[in-house]
């Protein structure tokens, strides 16, 4: 009996050792701290373009080949304010707001599905006559951006991403931290999702902003992130889009529209030859170390950058580093 206990302890220690070694490979060295002097200001001229019945808000800076910045949830183009100046040299950098987000209009039918956002993006690219596009994307922006890579490869130069669901649905869900599993469980029923996102305005609360950024923010930054959600009707953008609440029921192994979408994107990203730059942090929010391991194993033309400490809005943690690393990668494409 004693020998069996000793063997069990040795096995446990060996497994733990391998786990720590693997984690160290994913998070090499001491994690860099959040950058200092991150600006609050959104110092860009707001521009608008009519796409069908909707008015899309965007900002742009620089000249050259286009770089499209696509935000995630629950954000808008403000997310990119400190990255744009870092990468706009010899590039036309454009950050837009998705339907229902930021300063873009909210459709009367409340349709802000990934396919609706994809159509808006393709119409935007066509209206602006953008060629040889590089995409820099996060979260819902990465879903739309990766679909564009798969469907319009001839017009894509490369894609950079972070905090992105590029894995099969079950893999994506299983690597979630406990906080995200609890959150998806919370919004797994439409009535609960509406209560928290629309009535309680979760995305418009300062607590939510801190949850996504992982650092203490100034009142101005919080106000800029939460102001779009002051209008109650617009909050339906948070419940009528991608549905991560469908994941907990079958742990990502179901056949919901969202799970099918994730699986389709995962398969397409494994096949693409498009250059991929992947930013990640310790520990991220929807991308844990398993996401890095998946990317390394499945992406073909792949480059990665470990930023250091960060959560979901990595541009609120390492904007200068992200800009510098993006430029180095871009110049070598």
Coordinates of C-alpha atoms in Angstrom, one line a residue:
X1 CA 0.0 0.0 0.0
X2 CA 2.8 2.4 0.9
X3 CA 4.6 1.6 -2.3
X4 CA 1.5 2.3 -4.3
X5 CA 1.1 5.7 -2.6
X6 CA 4.7 6.6 -3.3
X7 CA 4.3 5.6 -7.0
X8 CA 1.2 7.7 -7.2
X9 CA 3.0 10.7 -5.7
X10 CA 5.9 10.3 -8.1
X11 CA 3.5 10.0 -11.1
X12 CA 1.7 13.2 -9.9
X13 CA 5.0 15.1 -9.5
X14 CA 6.2 14.0 -13.0
X15 CA 2.9 15.1 -14.6
X16 CA 3.1 18.4 -12.7
X17 CA 6.6 18.9 -13.9
X18 CA 5.7 18.4 -17.5
X19 CA 2.7 20.7 -17.1
X20 CA 5.0 23.5 -15.7
X21 CA 7.5 23.0 -18.4
X22 CA 4.8 23.2 -21.0
X23 CA 3.4 26.4 -19.4
X24 CA 6.9 27.9 -19.4
X25 CA 7.3 27.2 -23.1
X26 CA 4.0 29.1 -23.7
X27 CA 4.8 31.9 -21.3
X28 CA 8.6 32.3 -21.7
X29 CA 10.5 34.3 -19.1
X30 CA 8.9 36.8 -16.7
X31 CA 5.7 38.3 -18.0
X32 CA 6.1 41.9 -19.0
X33 CA 4.0 44.4 -17.0
X34 CA 1.3 46.6 -18.5
X35 CA 2.8 49.5 -20.4
X36 CA 2.9 52.9 -18.7
X37 CA 1.4 56.2 -20.0
X38 CA -1.4 54.6 -22.1
X39 CA -3.4 57.5 -23.5
X40 CA -7.1 58.0 -22.8
X41 CA -7.7 60.2 -25.9
X42 CA -9.5 59.1 -29.1
X43 CA -7.9 61.8 -31.2
X44 CA -9.2 60.9 -34.6
X45 CA -11.8 62.5 -36.9
X46 CA -14.9 60.4 -37.0
X47 CA -16.0 59.5 -40.6
X48 CA -19.2 57.8 -41.8
X49 CA -20.1 55.8 -44.8
X50 CA -23.6 54.6 -45.9
X51 CA -23.8 50.8 -46.4
X52 CA -27.3 50.1 -47.5
X53 CA -29.7 51.4 -44.9
X54 CA -26.9 51.6 -42.2
X55 CA -24.3 54.3 -41.4
X56 CA -20.9 52.9 -40.5
X57 CA -18.5 54.8 -38.3
X58 CA -14.8 54.6 -38.9
X59 CA -11.5 56.4 -38.4
X60 CA -8.4 56.3 -40.7
X61 CA -4.8 57.4 -40.6
X62 CA -1.8 57.1 -43.0
X63 CA -1.5 56.2 -46.6
X64 CA -0.5 53.0 -48.4
X65 CA -1.8 49.4 -48.4
X66 CA -4.9 49.1 -46.1
X67 CA -4.8 47.6 -42.6
X68 CA -8.3 47.0 -41.3
X69 CA -8.7 46.9 -37.5
X70 CA -11.8 45.0 -36.3
X71 CA -12.8 45.2 -32.7
X72 CA -14.4 42.6 -30.5
X73 CA -17.0 42.4 -27.7
X74 CA -18.1 44.6 -26.0
X75 CA -16.0 47.3 -27.6
X76 CA -15.7 49.6 -30.6
X77 CA -12.9 51.4 -32.5
X78 CA -11.8 53.2 -29.3
X79 CA -10.0 49.9 -28.6
X80 CA -7.4 50.7 -31.2
X81 CA -6.6 54.3 -30.3
X82 CA -3.1 53.7 -29.1
X83 CA -2.2 51.1 -31.8
X84 CA -3.2 53.2 -34.8
X85 CA -0.3 55.8 -34.4
X86 CA 2.2 52.9 -34.0
X87 CA 1.4 51.3 -37.3
X88 CA 0.1 54.0 -39.7
X89 CA 3.5 54.8 -41.3
X90 CA 3.2 53.9 -45.0
X91 CA -0.1 52.2 -44.3
X92 CA -3.7 53.2 -44.6
X93 CA -5.0 52.1 -41.2
X94 CA -8.8 52.0 -40.8
X95 CA -10.7 51.1 -37.6
X96 CA -14.4 50.7 -38.0
X97 CA -17.4 50.0 -35.7
X98 CA -19.5 47.0 -36.4
X99 CA -23.3 47.3 -36.8
X100 CA -24.8 48.3 -33.4
X101 CA -21.4 49.1 -31.8
X102 CA -19.7 52.3 -31.1
X103 CA -21.0 55.1 -33.3
X104 CA -22.3 52.9 -36.2
X105 CA -26.1 52.6 -36.6
X106 CA -28.1 49.7 -35.1
X107 CA -30.3 47.9 -37.6
X108 CA -34.0 48.2 -37.1
X109 CA -34.4 44.4 -37.3
X110 CA -31.6 44.0 -34.7
X111 CA -29.7 41.7 -37.0
X112 CA -26.1 41.9 -35.9
X113 CA -25.2 38.2 -36.6
X114 CA -21.7 37.3 -37.8
X115 CA -23.0 37.0 -41.4
X116 CA -24.7 40.4 -41.2
X117 CA -21.4 41.9 -39.9
X118 CA -19.5 40.0 -42.7
X119 CA -21.7 41.5 -45.4
X120 CA -21.2 45.0 -43.9
X121 CA -17.5 44.4 -44.0
X122 CA -17.4 43.2 -47.6
X123 CA -19.6 46.2 -48.6
X124 CA -17.3 48.5 -46.7
X125 CA -14.2 47.2 -48.4
X126 CA -15.9 47.4 -51.8
X127 CA -17.1 51.0 -51.2
X128 CA -13.7 52.1 -50.1
X129 CA -12.1 50.1 -52.9
X130 CA -9.6 48.5 -50.6
X131 CA -7.1 46.1 -52.2
X132 CA -4.5 43.7 -50.7
X133 CA -6.0 44.1 -47.2
X134 CA -4.3 43.1 -44.0
X135 CA -6.7 42.4 -41.1
X136 CA -5.9 43.0 -37.5
X137 CA -8.7 41.5 -35.5
X138 CA -10.0 40.4 -32.1
X139 CA -13.0 38.4 -30.8
X140 CA -16.1 39.0 -33.0
X141 CA -13.8 41.0 -35.3
X142 CA -11.7 37.9 -35.7
X143 CA -14.7 35.7 -36.6
X144 CA -15.6 38.2 -39.4
X145 CA -12.0 38.7 -40.4
X146 CA -11.3 34.9 -40.6
X147 CA -14.4 34.4 -42.7
X148 CA -13.0 37.1 -45.1
X149 CA -9.7 35.3 -45.2
X150 CA -11.4 32.0 -46.1
X151 CA -13.9 33.5 -48.6
X152 CA -11.9 36.3 -50.2
X153 CA -8.2 35.1 -50.1
X154 CA -7.2 36.9 -53.2
X155 CA -7.8 40.3 -51.5
X156 CA -6.0 39.4 -48.3
X157 CA -2.3 40.1 -47.7
X158 CA -2.2 38.8 -44.1
X159 CA -4.1 38.5 -40.8
X160 CA -3.0 39.4 -37.2
X161 CA -5.2 38.3 -34.3
X162 CA -5.5 38.1 -30.6
X163 CA -8.1 36.8 -28.2
X164 CA -9.7 35.0 -31.1
X165 CA -11.9 31.8 -31.4
X166 CA -9.9 30.0 -34.2
X167 CA -10.3 26.5 -32.6
X168 CA -13.1 23.9 -32.9
X169 CA -16.0 24.7 -30.6
X170 CA -15.3 21.9 -28.1
X171 CA -11.6 22.8 -27.9
X172 CA -12.4 26.5 -27.6
X173 CA -14.9 25.9 -24.7
X174 CA -12.7 23.4 -22.8
X175 CA -9.7 25.8 -22.6
X176 CA -11.9 28.5 -21.1
X177 CA -11.0 29.7 -17.6
X178 CA -13.7 29.1 -14.9
X179 CA -14.8 32.7 -15.1
X180 CA -15.7 32.3 -18.8
X181 CA -17.4 29.0 -18.3
X182 CA -19.5 30.6 -15.6
X183 CA -20.3 33.6 -17.8
X184 CA -21.4 31.5 -20.8
X185 CA -23.6 29.4 -18.4
X186 CA -25.1 32.7 -17.1
X187 CA -26.2 33.7 -20.6
X188 CA -27.1 30.2 -21.8
X189 CA -30.8 31.0 -21.8
X190 CA -32.2 33.9 -23.9
X191 CA -34.2 35.3 -21.0
X192 CA -31.1 35.4 -18.8
X193 CA -29.0 36.9 -21.5
X194 CA -31.5 39.7 -22.1
X195 CA -31.8 40.4 -18.4
X196 CA -28.1 40.7 -17.9
X197 CA -27.1 42.4 -21.2
X198 CA -30.1 44.6 -21.9
X199 CA -31.9 45.3 -18.6
X200 CA -28.9 45.2 -16.2
X201 CA -26.5 46.6 -18.9
X202 CA -23.6 44.4 -18.1
X203 CA -21.4 45.7 -21.0
X204 CA -22.1 49.3 -19.8
X205 CA -20.9 48.8 -16.3
X206 CA -17.4 49.8 -15.1
X207 CA -17.1 46.3 -13.6
X208 CA -17.4 44.8 -17.0
X209 CA -14.7 47.1 -18.5
X210 CA -12.3 46.1 -15.8
X211 CA -13.1 42.4 -16.3
X212 CA -12.0 42.7 -20.0
X213 CA -9.0 45.0 -19.6
X214 CA -7.4 43.5 -16.5
X215 CA -6.0 46.9 -15.3
X216 CA -7.2 50.0 -13.5
X217 CA -8.7 52.4 -15.9
X218 CA -9.2 56.1 -15.8
X219 CA -12.8 57.4 -15.6
X220 CA -12.5 58.8 -19.1
X221 CA -11.5 55.4 -20.6
X222 CA -14.4 53.7 -18.7
X223 CA -16.8 56.3 -19.9
X224 CA -15.7 56.0 -23.5
X225 CA -16.1 52.2 -23.5
X226 CA -19.5 52.2 -21.7
X227 CA -21.2 55.3 -23.3
X228 CA -22.4 53.4 -26.4
X229 CA -24.5 51.2 -24.1
X230 CA -26.4 54.1 -22.6
X231 CA -29.1 53.6 -25.2
X232 CA -31.1 50.6 -24.1
X233 CA -32.1 49.5 -27.7
X234 CA -28.4 49.2 -28.7
X235 CA -27.8 46.7 -25.9
X236 CA -29.6 44.1 -28.0
X237 CA -26.4 44.0 -30.1
X238 CA -24.9 42.0 -27.2
X239 CA -27.6 39.3 -27.4
X240 CA -28.4 39.1 -31.1
X241 CA -24.9 38.4 -32.3
X242 CA -22.5 35.4 -31.7
X243 CA -23.9 33.1 -29.1
X244 CA -21.2 31.7 -26.7
X245 CA -24.1 30.8 -24.4
X246 CA -24.8 27.8 -26.6
X247 CA -21.4 26.3 -25.7
X248 CA -22.0 25.0 -22.1
X249 CA -24.9 22.7 -22.9
X250 CA -22.8 20.2 -24.8
X251 CA -19.4 21.6 -23.9
X252 CA -18.9 22.7 -27.5
X253 CA -20.0 19.4 -29.1
X254 CA -23.5 20.5 -30.0
X255 CA -24.8 21.6 -33.4
X256 CA -25.9 25.2 -32.6
X257 CA -25.2 27.8 -35.3
X258 CA -22.4 29.2 -33.2
X259 CA -20.7 25.9 -32.7
X260 CA -21.0 25.1 -36.5
X261 CA -19.5 28.5 -37.3
X262 CA -16.5 27.9 -35.0
X263 CA -15.9 24.5 -36.5
X264 CA -16.1 25.9 -40.0
X265 CA -13.6 28.7 -39.2
X266 CA -11.3 26.3 -37.4
X267 CA -11.1 24.0 -40.5
X268 CA -10.6 27.0 -42.9
X269 CA -7.8 28.5 -40.8
X270 CA -6.0 25.2 -40.7
X271 CA -6.0 25.2 -44.5
X272 CA -5.1 28.8 -45.3
X273 CA -1.7 29.8 -46.5
X274 CA -2.4 33.4 -45.5
X275 CA 0.4 34.7 -43.1
X276 CA -0.9 34.7 -39.5
X277 CA 0.5 36.8 -36.6
X278 CA -0.9 35.8 -33.2
X279 CA -0.6 38.0 -30.1
X280 CA -1.2 36.4 -26.7
X281 CA -0.8 37.2 -23.1
X282 CA -0.7 35.7 -19.7
X283 CA -3.4 34.7 -19.2
X284 CA -5.8 36.2 -21.7
X285 CA -9.5 35.7 -21.2
X286 CA -10.8 33.5 -24.1
X287 CA -7.4 32.3 -25.2
X288 CA -5.5 30.3 -22.6
X289 CA -2.2 28.4 -23.1
X290 CA -4.0 25.6 -25.0
X291 CA -5.0 28.1 -27.6
X292 CA -1.3 28.9 -28.2
X293 CA -0.5 25.2 -28.5
X294 CA -3.3 24.7 -30.9
X295 CA -2.1 27.6 -33.1
X296 CA 1.4 26.3 -33.1
X297 CA 0.2 22.8 -34.2
X298 CA -2.4 23.8 -36.8
X299 CA -1.4 27.1 -38.5
X300 CA 0.8 27.0 -41.5
X301 CA 2.4 30.4 -42.2
X302 CA 2.6 31.3 -38.5
X303 CA 4.3 33.9 -36.3
X304 CA 3.5 34.5 -32.6
X305 CA 4.3 37.2 -30.1
X306 CA 4.0 36.8 -26.3
X307 CA 3.2 40.2 -24.9
X308 CA 3.3 39.6 -21.1
X309 CA 0.4 40.2 -18.7
X310 CA -2.9 41.0 -20.2
X311 CA -6.5 39.9 -20.5
X312 CA -9.1 40.4 -23.3
X313 CA -8.4 44.0 -24.5
X314 CA -4.7 43.5 -25.0
X315 CA -4.4 46.9 -26.7
X316 CA -5.1 48.3 -23.2
X317 CA -2.0 46.5 -21.9
X318 CA 0.7 46.5 -24.6
X319 CA -0.3 48.9 -27.5
X320 CA 3.2 50.1 -28.3
X321 CA 4.6 46.6 -28.2
X322 CA 1.8 45.3 -30.4
X323 CA 2.4 48.1 -32.9
X324 CA 6.1 47.6 -33.1
X325 CA 5.8 43.8 -33.5
X326 CA 3.1 44.2 -36.1
X327 CA 5.3 46.5 -38.1
X328 CA 8.3 44.1 -38.0
X329 CA 6.1 41.2 -39.1
X330 CA 4.4 43.3 -41.8
X331 CA 7.7 44.5 -43.4
X332 CA 8.8 40.9 -43.7
X333 CA 5.7 39.6 -45.5

